[in-house]
Amino acid sequence: MAIQTFTAAQVLTAAQMNALQANDYNQTVSTKTTSYVLVAADKGTRVTMNAAGATTITVNTSLFAAGDTVWIQNIGAGTCTVTAGTATVTTASSLALAQWGGGTLYFTSASAAIFFSGGGATYGAATGGSSSSITVGGINYTLLTFTASGLMTVTKSGLFDALIFSAGAGGGTGDGTAGGGGGAGGVSQQTIYLSANTTITIGSGGAGGGLAGAGSSSSIDNTARALSVAGGGIGGGYNGSAYYQAGMGGAGGGAGSLQTLTGAASMSPSISGFAGGNGVSNTAAGGGGGATAVGANGVTTAGGAGGAGYDVNAFTGAGSLFKAGGGGGGGTTGGAGGSSVGGAGGTSTTAGAAAAANTASGGGGGGRSAGSLAGGNGGSGIVYIRFKV
């Protein structure tokens, strides 16, 4: 039973006494099937997560006092991550609980808690891609970087942190109207449990052109786990026709006076894709949506800049490095690529620039011309896998 307050001389019923005795030996259990935010009534109880997909249990301040505890366990196939909301949560182990993982959340104050792992899954080990040693937040990891599709050989079953970027889309062609910038690829960061060799697929960048191509998905896949993130949406173009679309990453920028679609969210928990910018008249197209910001609108004759990308430094600890920027919109003056990794938009005499390989960024839209100026190709995806050593 949940913690209760009794008054002096109060007579307890048999049911209350039985409930108190049961809680001493077998804590009250509440089972959750979706992400959950702890409440004060959870003090002294057991919170069980049972979900097939990734979930979170969020810890906020001013709900518990020093000395309070909450037992957390995960019996579902999806990883459950204990997440600091407004409170601080520290641990010497992982806060990502794979199936059968659990532990005690012990509060040292109303705003701070320590998670003591009760066992379960720990970090695994693997080989594949390009391997390097990194330190993030004082913790040592091995980082595997995949710039091409291949096999990750799991040498020890366990948890792995995955940061997955799908491919960026191509920019639209400028053909009487300016071409919109391509949307950035989708992004997903999750901690997953792997027990078997895993195929890593790197998405290919979408082709720039009249019917520009969407970026293709990147994924990690084995018989027990499949995680795929879809690519970015194409940029508008081709005489103002509505050849643009939303992707799981950023949406393509609008051509001419076209409005854009909204970028769809990537897999949760994740960074979400953002909308592309709008075009203006037929002279300036919008920039493609990036991983962390919308593409800018075209202004007069200047294409909009691509939306900002995501800095992988928080994951790799290897210095600032952006991925998944939106492509710049075309115009008489082209818009800049998002975070300097999206392709720049073309001018009245130039095609849109392609995004570099493995940047997961959108290609630039073709410039406005009486002729035809192609949009740039999107950049291919990239996958990072790390595990503690």
mmCIF file of C-alpha atoms in Angstrom:
data_model
loop_
_atom_site.group_PDB
_atom_site.id
_atom_site.type_symbol
_atom_site.label_atom_id
_atom_site.label_comp_id
_atom_site.label_asym_id
_atom_site.label_seq_id
_atom_site.Cartn_x
_atom_site.Cartn_y
_atom_site.Cartn_z
ATOM 1 C CA MET A 1 0.000 0.000 0.000
ATOM 2 C CA ALA A 2 1.077 3.600 -0.480
ATOM 3 C CA ILE A 3 2.534 5.490 2.487
ATOM 4 C CA GLN A 4 -0.234 6.720 4.801
ATOM 5 C CA THR A 5 -0.411 9.052 7.792
ATOM 6 C CA PHE A 6 -1.991 7.708 10.988
ATOM 7 C CA THR A 7 -3.056 9.791 13.975
ATOM 8 C CA ALA A 8 -2.446 9.155 17.661
ATOM 9 C CA ALA A 9 -4.788 6.573 19.217
ATOM 10 C CA GLN A 10 -6.206 5.655 15.826
ATOM 11 C CA VAL A 11 -7.458 2.087 15.673
ATOM 12 C CA LEU A 12 -6.347 0.276 12.529
ATOM 13 C CA THR A 13 -8.610 -2.163 10.799
ATOM 14 C CA ALA A 14 -7.568 -5.708 10.021
ATOM 15 C CA ALA A 15 -7.377 -4.780 6.317
ATOM 16 C CA GLN A 16 -5.016 -1.892 7.084
ATOM 17 C CA MET A 17 -2.808 -4.088 9.235
ATOM 18 C CA ASN A 18 -2.708 -6.782 6.581
ATOM 19 C CA ALA A 19 -1.779 -4.192 3.957
ATOM 20 C CA LEU A 20 1.024 -2.822 6.133
ATOM 21 C CA GLN A 21 2.397 -6.315 6.742
ATOM 22 C CA ALA A 22 2.193 -7.157 3.040
ATOM 23 C CA ASN A 23 4.109 -4.002 2.140
ATOM 24 C CA ASP A 24 6.904 -4.881 4.559
ATOM 25 C CA TYR A 25 7.522 -8.171 2.773
ATOM 26 C CA ASN A 26 6.175 -7.554 -0.705
ATOM 27 C CA GLN A 27 6.040 -3.918 -1.841
ATOM 28 C CA THR A 28 2.951 -2.557 -3.514
ATOM 29 C CA VAL A 29 3.431 -2.795 -7.288
ATOM 30 C CA SER A 30 2.124 -0.428 -9.976
ATOM 31 C CA THR A 31 2.675 -1.549 -13.560
ATOM 32 C CA LYS A 32 3.169 1.005 -16.337
ATOM 33 C CA THR A 33 2.988 0.398 -20.085
ATOM 34 C CA THR A 34 3.958 3.898 -21.264
ATOM 35 C CA SER A 35 6.454 6.511 -20.118
ATOM 36 C CA TYR A 36 5.694 7.623 -16.566
ATOM 37 C CA VAL A 37 6.420 10.557 -14.235
ATOM 38 C CA LEU A 38 6.863 9.558 -10.594
ATOM 39 C CA VAL A 39 4.350 10.964 -8.070
ATOM 40 C CA ALA A 40 4.554 11.298 -4.280
ATOM 41 C CA ALA A 41 2.388 8.206 -3.778
ATOM 42 C CA ASP A 42 5.138 6.058 -5.341
ATOM 43 C CA LYS A 43 7.278 6.415 -2.196
ATOM 44 C CA GLY A 44 8.108 3.026 -0.766
ATOM 45 C CA THR A 45 6.536 1.127 -3.659
ATOM 46 C CA ARG A 46 7.694 -0.814 -6.693
ATOM 47 C CA VAL A 47 7.158 0.753 -10.145
ATOM 48 C CA THR A 48 7.267 -1.872 -12.896
ATOM 49 C CA MET A 49 7.607 -0.941 -16.572
ATOM 50 C CA ASN A 50 6.225 -3.378 -19.119
ATOM 51 C CA ALA A 51 6.424 -1.964 -22.644
ATOM 52 C CA ALA A 52 7.652 -3.309 -25.971
ATOM 53 C CA GLY A 53 9.164 0.029 -27.007
ATOM 54 C CA ALA A 54 11.507 2.497 -25.322
ATOM 55 C CA THR A 55 10.084 4.363 -22.318
ATOM 56 C CA THR A 56 11.210 6.750 -19.598
ATOM 57 C CA ILE A 57 10.521 7.155 -15.882
ATOM 58 C CA THR A 58 10.960 10.811 -14.986
ATOM 59 C CA VAL A 59 12.066 12.044 -11.548
ATOM 60 C CA ASN A 60 10.975 15.519 -10.460
ATOM 61 C CA THR A 61 11.792 17.577 -7.380
ATOM 62 C CA SER A 62 9.705 18.339 -4.244
ATOM 63 C CA LEU A 63 7.851 15.004 -4.283
ATOM 64 C CA PHE A 64 10.092 12.987 -1.985
ATOM 65 C CA ALA A 65 12.195 13.650 1.118
ATOM 66 C CA ALA A 66 15.669 12.547 2.169
ATOM 67 C CA GLY A 67 15.635 8.813 2.938
ATOM 68 C CA ASP A 68 12.673 7.985 0.694
ATOM 69 C CA THR A 69 13.057 5.141 -1.794
ATOM 70 C CA VAL A 70 11.308 3.883 -4.924
ATOM 71 C CA TRP A 71 12.111 0.497 -6.452
ATOM 72 C CA ILE A 72 12.087 0.534 -10.271
ATOM 73 C CA GLN A 73 12.153 -2.560 -12.480
ATOM 74 C CA ASN A 74 11.719 -3.241 -16.178
ATOM 75 C CA ILE A 75 10.095 -6.457 -17.339
ATOM 76 C CA GLY A 76 9.272 -5.265 -20.870
ATOM 77 C CA ALA A 77 11.335 -5.785 -24.027
ATOM 78 C CA GLY A 78 11.846 -2.040 -24.533
ATOM 79 C CA THR A 79 14.606 -0.175 -22.695
ATOM 80 C CA CYS A 80 13.321 1.961 -19.806
ATOM 81 C CA THR A 81 15.504 4.964 -18.957
ATOM 82 C CA VAL A 82 15.363 6.630 -15.541
ATOM 83 C CA THR A 83 15.388 10.305 -16.494
ATOM 84 C CA ALA A 84 16.120 13.385 -14.405
ATOM 85 C CA GLY A 85 13.261 15.844 -14.862
ATOM 86 C CA THR A 86 13.611 18.736 -12.420
ATOM 87 C CA ALA A 87 15.451 16.550 -9.889
ATOM 88 C CA THR A 88 19.069 15.377 -10.115
ATOM 89 C CA VAL A 89 19.714 11.650 -10.554
ATOM 90 C CA THR A 90 23.215 10.195 -10.222
ATOM 91 C CA THR A 91 24.464 6.628 -10.476
ATOM 92 C CA ALA A 92 27.623 4.569 -10.847
ATOM 93 C CA SER A 93 25.788 2.234 -13.204
ATOM 94 C CA SER A 94 23.487 2.864 -16.166
ATOM 95 C CA LEU A 95 20.130 4.629 -15.958
ATOM 96 C CA ALA A 96 19.024 2.714 -19.061
ATOM 97 C CA LEU A 97 17.322 -0.455 -17.860
ATOM 98 C CA ALA A 98 17.130 -3.278 -20.347
ATOM 99 C CA GLN A 99 14.619 -6.076 -19.826
ATOM 100 C CA TRP A 100 15.019 -7.610 -16.359
ATOM 101 C CA GLY A 101 17.026 -4.625 -15.139
ATOM 102 C CA GLY A 102 16.103 -2.652 -12.025
ATOM 103 C CA GLY A 103 17.251 -0.994 -8.850
ATOM 104 C CA THR A 104 16.481 1.387 -5.990
ATOM 105 C CA LEU A 105 16.078 5.130 -6.356
ATOM 106 C CA TYR A 106 17.287 6.589 -3.034
ATOM 107 C CA PHE A 107 16.622 10.259 -2.293
ATOM 108 C CA THR A 108 19.296 12.251 -0.487
ATOM 109 C CA SER A 109 17.107 15.368 -0.539
ATOM 110 C CA ALA A 110 13.867 16.577 -2.073
ATOM 111 C CA SER A 111 15.714 17.418 -5.280
ATOM 112 C CA ALA A 112 18.442 14.770 -5.589
ATOM 113 C CA ALA A 113 18.477 10.988 -5.822
ATOM 114 C CA ILE A 114 20.977 8.175 -6.352
ATOM 115 C CA PHE A 115 20.075 5.115 -8.399
ATOM 116 C CA PHE A 116 21.518 1.877 -7.036
ATOM 117 C CA SER A 117 21.380 -0.854 -9.642
ATOM 118 C CA GLY A 118 19.881 -4.107 -8.474
ATOM 119 C CA GLY A 119 21.588 -6.058 -11.216
ATOM 120 C CA GLY A 120 20.308 -6.945 -14.632
ATOM 121 C CA ALA A 121 21.874 -5.967 -17.906
ATOM 122 C CA THR A 122 25.201 -4.138 -18.084
ATOM 123 C CA TYR A 123 27.027 -2.729 -21.093
ATOM 124 C CA GLY A 124 28.077 -5.206 -23.750
ATOM 125 C CA ALA A 125 30.989 -5.169 -26.185
ATOM 126 C CA ALA A 126 31.308 -5.353 -29.958
ATOM 127 C CA THR A 127 33.558 -4.777 -32.934
ATOM 128 C CA GLY A 128 32.916 -3.245 -36.335
ATOM 129 C CA GLY A 129 33.107 0.019 -38.231
ATOM 130 C CA SER A 130 35.838 2.398 -37.116
ATOM 131 C CA SER A 131 36.750 1.977 -33.450
ATOM 132 C CA SER A 132 38.073 4.660 -31.093
ATOM 133 C CA SER A 133 38.324 5.323 -27.361
ATOM 134 C CA ILE A 134 36.357 8.276 -25.986
ATOM 135 C CA THR A 135 35.533 9.832 -22.624
ATOM 136 C CA VAL A 136 32.153 11.497 -22.061
ATOM 137 C CA GLY A 137 31.226 12.982 -18.697
ATOM 138 C CA GLY A 138 34.184 11.249 -17.079
ATOM 139 C CA ILE A 139 33.070 7.804 -18.342
ATOM 140 C CA ASN A 140 35.256 5.801 -20.734
ATOM 141 C CA TYR A 141 33.636 4.243 -23.802
ATOM 142 C CA THR A 142 34.566 2.446 -26.982
ATOM 143 C CA LEU A 143 32.959 4.221 -29.944
ATOM 144 C CA LEU A 144 32.149 2.363 -33.175
ATOM 145 C CA THR A 145 31.449 4.635 -36.147
ATOM 146 C CA PHE A 146 29.735 3.239 -39.243
ATOM 147 C CA THR A 147 29.975 5.336 -42.402
ATOM 148 C CA ALA A 148 29.000 2.423 -44.655
ATOM 149 C CA SER A 149 26.681 -0.518 -44.203
ATOM 150 C CA GLY A 150 28.295 -3.466 -42.442
ATOM 151 C CA LEU A 151 28.185 -5.965 -39.611
ATOM 152 C CA MET A 152 28.647 -5.209 -35.936
ATOM 153 C CA THR A 153 29.929 -8.339 -34.214
ATOM 154 C CA VAL A 154 28.591 -8.560 -30.656
ATOM 155 C CA THR A 155 31.269 -10.198 -28.491
ATOM 156 C CA LYS A 156 29.390 -9.661 -25.222
ATOM 157 C CA SER A 157 25.628 -9.283 -24.883
ATOM 158 C CA GLY A 158 24.436 -6.165 -23.107
ATOM 159 C CA LEU A 159 23.496 -2.516 -23.441
ATOM 160 C CA PHE A 160 24.700 -0.276 -26.261
ATOM 161 C CA ASP A 161 24.113 3.437 -26.782
ATOM 162 C CA ALA A 162 23.101 4.126 -30.387
ATOM 163 C CA LEU A 163 22.965 7.465 -32.225
ATOM 164 C CA ILE A 164 21.471 6.920 -35.676
ATOM 165 C CA PHE A 165 21.249 9.430 -38.525
ATOM 166 C CA SER A 166 19.294 8.661 -41.663
ATOM 167 C CA ALA A 167 20.121 10.276 -44.999
ATOM 168 C CA GLY A 168 19.278 13.798 -46.107
ATOM 169 C CA ALA A 169 17.053 14.553 -49.082
ATOM 170 C CA GLY A 170 17.888 16.163 -52.393
ATOM 171 C CA GLY A 171 17.137 19.800 -53.136
ATOM 172 C CA GLY A 172 14.538 20.793 -55.722
ATOM 173 C CA THR A 173 15.441 22.003 -59.205
ATOM 174 C CA GLY A 174 15.256 25.692 -60.038
ATOM 175 C CA ASP A 175 13.333 25.851 -63.307
ATOM 176 C CA GLY A 176 11.574 29.183 -63.671
ATOM 177 C CA THR A 177 11.240 29.258 -59.906
ATOM 178 C CA ALA A 178 13.762 28.722 -57.141
ATOM 179 C CA GLY A 179 14.228 25.182 -55.796
ATOM 180 C CA GLY A 180 13.606 24.380 -52.133
ATOM 181 C CA GLY A 181 16.336 22.953 -49.907
ATOM 182 C CA GLY A 182 16.263 19.257 -48.992
ATOM 183 C CA GLY A 183 15.266 18.166 -45.506
ATOM 184 C CA ALA A 184 17.809 16.689 -43.106
ATOM 185 C CA GLY A 185 17.719 13.026 -42.180
ATOM 186 C CA GLY A 186 15.956 11.812 -39.065
ATOM 187 C CA VAL A 187 17.853 11.280 -35.824
ATOM 188 C CA SER A 188 17.321 8.829 -32.975
ATOM 189 C CA GLN A 189 19.336 8.240 -29.810
ATOM 190 C CA GLN A 190 18.522 5.187 -27.700
ATOM 191 C CA THR A 191 20.114 2.711 -25.339
ATOM 192 C CA ILE A 192 19.321 -0.793 -26.559
ATOM 193 C CA TYR A 193 20.060 -4.371 -25.557
ATOM 194 C CA LEU A 194 21.835 -6.513 -28.148
ATOM 195 C CA SER A 195 22.692 -10.174 -27.842
ATOM 196 C CA ALA A 196 23.493 -11.119 -31.443
ATOM 197 C CA ASN A 197 25.521 -9.862 -34.377
ATOM 198 C CA THR A 198 23.810 -6.829 -35.859
ATOM 199 C CA THR A 199 23.521 -5.473 -39.397
ATOM 200 C CA ILE A 200 24.119 -1.732 -39.667
ATOM 201 C CA THR A 201 22.527 -0.071 -42.693
ATOM 202 C CA ILE A 202 23.565 3.429 -43.738
ATOM 203 C CA GLY A 203 20.930 5.318 -45.705
ATOM 204 C CA SER A 204 21.788 6.843 -49.093
ATOM 205 C CA GLY A 205 21.312 10.549 -49.725
ATOM 206 C CA GLY A 206 18.406 11.554 -51.931
ATOM 207 C CA ALA A 207 19.157 12.733 -55.461
ATOM 208 C CA GLY A 208 18.693 16.401 -56.265
ATOM 209 C CA GLY A 209 16.572 17.262 -59.275
ATOM 210 C CA GLY A 210 13.141 17.995 -60.633
ATOM 211 C CA LEU A 211 11.581 15.168 -58.701
ATOM 212 C CA ALA A 212 14.139 15.248 -55.938
ATOM 213 C CA GLY A 213 14.565 12.109 -53.887
ATOM 214 C CA ALA A 214 13.896 11.634 -50.198
ATOM 215 C CA GLY A 215 16.755 10.353 -48.071
ATOM 216 C CA SER A 216 16.670 6.650 -47.274
ATOM 217 C CA SER A 217 16.635 5.174 -43.801
ATOM 218 C CA SER A 218 19.506 4.053 -41.597
ATOM 219 C CA SER A 219 18.967 1.113 -39.274
ATOM 220 C CA ILE A 220 20.406 -1.463 -36.923
ATOM 221 C CA ASP A 221 18.862 -4.905 -37.183
ATOM 222 C CA ASN A 222 19.166 -8.476 -35.907
ATOM 223 C CA THR A 223 16.708 -11.224 -35.105
ATOM 224 C CA ALA A 224 15.921 -9.718 -31.699
ATOM 225 C CA ARG A 225 16.042 -5.994 -32.394
ATOM 226 C CA ALA A 226 15.154 -3.701 -35.270
ATOM 227 C CA LEU A 227 15.534 0.070 -35.106
ATOM 228 C CA SER A 228 15.102 2.168 -38.238
ATOM 229 C CA VAL A 229 15.062 5.936 -38.749
ATOM 230 C CA ALA A 230 13.590 7.318 -41.971
ATOM 231 C CA GLY A 231 15.149 9.955 -44.184
ATOM 232 C CA GLY A 232 14.491 13.628 -44.857
ATOM 233 C CA GLY A 233 11.824 15.146 -47.113
ATOM 234 C CA ILE A 234 12.627 16.494 -50.571
ATOM 235 C CA GLY A 235 12.792 20.150 -51.534
ATOM 236 C CA GLY A 236 10.118 21.774 -53.726
ATOM 237 C CA GLY A 237 10.903 22.859 -57.266
ATOM 238 C CA TYR A 238 10.188 22.272 -60.944
ATOM 239 C CA ASN A 239 8.174 25.343 -61.938
ATOM 240 C CA GLY A 240 6.564 25.660 -58.538
ATOM 241 C CA SER A 241 4.995 22.215 -58.557
ATOM 242 C CA ALA A 242 4.435 20.774 -55.105
ATOM 243 C CA TYR A 243 7.265 18.279 -55.276
ATOM 244 C CA TYR A 244 8.204 18.417 -51.638
ATOM 245 C CA GLN A 245 7.252 16.256 -48.724
ATOM 246 C CA ALA A 246 7.677 15.621 -45.044
ATOM 247 C CA GLY A 247 10.093 12.985 -43.868
ATOM 248 C CA MET A 248 10.919 11.495 -40.502
ATOM 249 C CA GLY A 249 13.647 14.110 -40.468
ATOM 250 C CA GLY A 250 13.223 17.670 -41.700
ATOM 251 C CA ALA A 251 10.690 18.548 -44.384
ATOM 252 C CA GLY A 252 11.845 19.974 -47.699
ATOM 253 C CA GLY A 253 11.746 23.734 -48.278
ATOM 254 C CA GLY A 254 8.948 25.247 -50.348
ATOM 255 C CA ALA A 255 9.592 26.330 -53.921
ATOM 256 C CA GLY A 256 8.510 29.766 -55.049
ATOM 257 C CA SER A 257 5.361 30.719 -53.152
ATOM 258 C CA LEU A 258 4.654 27.190 -51.975
ATOM 259 C CA GLN A 259 4.109 26.416 -48.331
ATOM 260 C CA THR A 260 5.949 23.489 -46.773
ATOM 261 C CA LEU A 261 4.924 20.459 -44.818
ATOM 262 C CA THR A 262 5.957 19.905 -41.230
ATOM 263 C CA GLY A 263 8.819 17.542 -40.499
ATOM 264 C CA ALA A 264 7.705 14.455 -38.631
ATOM 265 C CA ALA A 265 9.200 13.381 -35.331
ATOM 266 C CA SER A 266 11.867 10.704 -35.348
ATOM 267 C CA MET A 267 11.529 7.591 -33.228
ATOM 268 C CA SER A 268 11.082 8.350 -29.549
ATOM 269 C CA PRO A 269 13.154 9.136 -27.586
ATOM 270 C CA SER A 270 14.793 11.284 -30.199
ATOM 271 C CA ILE A 271 15.550 14.596 -31.730
ATOM 272 C CA SER A 272 12.607 15.619 -33.895
ATOM 273 C CA GLY A 273 12.644 16.804 -37.484
ATOM 274 C CA PHE A 274 11.538 20.348 -38.206
ATOM 275 C CA ALA A 275 9.577 22.045 -40.956
ATOM 276 C CA GLY A 276 11.140 23.520 -44.057
ATOM 277 C CA GLY A 277 10.881 27.248 -44.762
ATOM 278 C CA ASN A 278 8.303 28.774 -47.099
ATOM 279 C CA GLY A 279 9.049 30.134 -50.526
ATOM 280 C CA VAL A 280 8.232 33.706 -51.560
ATOM 281 C CA SER A 281 6.864 34.643 -54.998
ATOM 282 C CA ASN A 282 8.857 32.583 -57.529
ATOM 283 C CA THR A 283 12.151 34.186 -56.698
ATOM 284 C CA ALA A 284 13.287 32.637 -53.421
ATOM 285 C CA ALA A 285 12.714 29.207 -51.940
ATOM 286 C CA GLY A 286 12.695 28.060 -48.333
ATOM 287 C CA GLY A 287 15.492 26.161 -46.644
ATOM 288 C CA GLY A 288 15.032 22.512 -45.687
ATOM 289 C CA GLY A 289 14.254 21.608 -42.089
ATOM 290 C CA GLY A 290 17.160 20.513 -39.901
ATOM 291 C CA ALA A 291 17.384 18.127 -36.956
ATOM 292 C CA THR A 292 17.001 20.882 -34.377
ATOM 293 C CA ALA A 293 15.485 23.904 -36.159
ATOM 294 C CA VAL A 294 13.126 24.909 -38.944
ATOM 295 C CA GLY A 295 14.413 26.012 -42.328
ATOM 296 C CA ALA A 296 14.276 29.743 -42.915
ATOM 297 C CA ASN A 297 11.776 31.337 -45.306
ATOM 298 C CA GLY A 298 12.929 32.812 -48.579
ATOM 299 C CA VAL A 299 13.105 36.628 -48.548
ATOM 300 C CA THR A 300 12.590 38.659 -51.752
ATOM 301 C CA THR A 301 15.266 37.112 -54.010
ATOM 302 C CA ALA A 302 17.358 35.357 -51.311
ATOM 303 C CA GLY A 303 16.813 31.695 -50.502
ATOM 304 C CA GLY A 304 16.231 30.709 -46.880
ATOM 305 C CA ALA A 305 18.971 29.045 -44.862
ATOM 306 C CA GLY A 306 18.676 25.377 -43.958
ATOM 307 C CA GLY A 307 17.629 24.471 -40.425
ATOM 308 C CA ALA A 308 20.334 23.800 -37.854
ATOM 309 C CA GLY A 309 21.716 20.322 -37.314
ATOM 310 C CA TYR A 310 22.622 18.326 -34.214
ATOM 311 C CA ASP A 311 26.040 18.431 -32.523
ATOM 312 C CA VAL A 312 27.232 14.874 -31.867
ATOM 313 C CA ASN A 313 29.827 16.057 -29.330
ATOM 314 C CA ALA A 314 27.419 15.264 -26.471
ATOM 315 C CA PHE A 315 27.552 11.613 -27.573
ATOM 316 C CA THR A 316 31.139 11.264 -28.763
ATOM 317 C CA GLY A 317 32.952 13.786 -26.574
ATOM 318 C CA ALA A 318 35.261 14.380 -29.521
ATOM 319 C CA GLY A 319 34.641 18.074 -30.169
ATOM 320 C CA SER A 320 31.872 19.910 -31.943
ATOM 321 C CA LEU A 321 30.654 18.147 -35.092
ATOM 322 C CA PHE A 322 27.263 18.805 -36.647
ATOM 323 C CA LYS A 323 25.088 16.395 -38.584
ATOM 324 C CA ALA A 324 21.610 16.644 -40.128
ATOM 325 C CA GLY A 325 21.506 20.254 -41.308
ATOM 326 C CA GLY A 326 18.854 21.340 -43.790
ATOM 327 C CA GLY A 327 19.737 22.338 -47.347
ATOM 328 C CA GLY A 328 19.647 26.020 -48.267
ATOM 329 C CA GLY A 329 16.898 27.319 -50.535
ATOM 330 C CA GLY A 330 17.706 28.539 -54.029
ATOM 331 C CA GLY A 331 17.174 32.106 -55.247
ATOM 332 C CA THR A 332 19.002 34.879 -57.018
ATOM 333 C CA THR A 333 21.121 34.579 -53.901
ATOM 334 C CA GLY A 334 21.272 31.102 -52.378
ATOM 335 C CA GLY A 335 20.584 30.312 -48.725
ATOM 336 C CA ALA A 336 23.307 28.846 -46.518
ATOM 337 C CA GLY A 337 23.252 25.179 -45.584
ATOM 338 C CA GLY A 338 22.211 24.438 -42.002
ATOM 339 C CA SER A 339 25.123 24.323 -39.520
ATOM 340 C CA SER A 340 27.521 24.482 -42.491
ATOM 341 C CA VAL A 341 26.807 20.838 -43.326
ATOM 342 C CA GLY A 342 23.634 21.226 -45.399
ATOM 343 C CA GLY A 343 24.165 21.979 -49.095
ATOM 344 C CA ALA A 344 24.039 25.675 -49.979
ATOM 345 C CA GLY A 345 21.235 26.938 -52.194
ATOM 346 C CA GLY A 346 22.020 27.857 -55.792
ATOM 347 C CA THR A 347 22.057 31.346 -57.311
ATOM 348 C CA SER A 348 20.716 32.664 -60.612
ATOM 349 C CA THR A 349 23.653 30.959 -62.355
ATOM 350 C CA THR A 350 24.447 27.965 -60.136
ATOM 351 C CA ALA A 351 22.911 24.666 -59.122
ATOM 352 C CA GLY A 352 22.336 23.722 -55.514
ATOM 353 C CA ALA A 353 25.319 22.298 -53.663
ATOM 354 C CA ALA A 354 25.370 18.675 -52.553
ATOM 355 C CA ALA A 355 25.731 17.795 -48.894
ATOM 356 C CA ALA A 356 28.861 15.822 -48.073
ATOM 357 C CA ALA A 357 28.726 12.080 -47.448
ATOM 358 C CA ASN A 358 27.818 10.934 -43.926
ATOM 359 C CA THR A 359 26.496 14.338 -42.872
ATOM 360 C CA ALA A 360 22.826 13.231 -43.027
ATOM 361 C CA SER A 361 22.088 16.686 -44.425
ATOM 362 C CA GLY A 362 19.841 18.057 -47.134
ATOM 363 C CA GLY A 363 21.061 19.200 -50.545
ATOM 364 C CA GLY A 364 20.731 22.818 -51.600
ATOM 365 C CA GLY A 365 17.899 23.896 -53.877
ATOM 366 C CA GLY A 366 18.707 24.974 -57.438
ATOM 367 C CA GLY A 367 18.900 28.704 -58.123
ATOM 368 C CA ARG A 368 16.216 30.650 -59.947
ATOM 369 C CA SER A 369 16.890 30.620 -63.668
ATOM 370 C CA ALA A 370 15.096 30.816 -66.988
ATOM 371 C CA GLY A 371 16.797 27.496 -67.668
ATOM 372 C CA SER A 372 17.161 24.562 -65.343
ATOM 373 C CA LEU A 373 19.502 24.471 -62.359
ATOM 374 C CA ALA A 374 19.487 21.194 -60.480
ATOM 375 C CA GLY A 375 19.229 20.780 -56.748
ATOM 376 C CA GLY A 376 22.099 19.189 -54.838
ATOM 377 C CA ASN A 377 22.133 15.622 -53.568
ATOM 378 C CA GLY A 378 21.508 14.875 -49.910
ATOM 379 C CA GLY A 379 24.237 13.463 -47.676
ATOM 380 C CA SER A 380 24.246 9.820 -46.625
ATOM 381 C CA GLY A 381 23.601 8.784 -43.036
ATOM 382 C CA ILE A 382 25.919 7.685 -40.245
ATOM 383 C CA VAL A 383 25.567 5.468 -37.158
ATOM 384 C CA TYR A 384 27.460 5.733 -33.874
ATOM 385 C CA ILE A 385 27.486 2.892 -31.317
ATOM 386 C CA ARG A 386 29.221 3.177 -27.950
ATOM 387 C CA PHE A 387 29.647 0.956 -24.882
ATOM 388 C CA LYS A 388 31.333 1.445 -21.526
ATOM 389 C CA VAL A 389 34.761 -0.040 -20.907
#
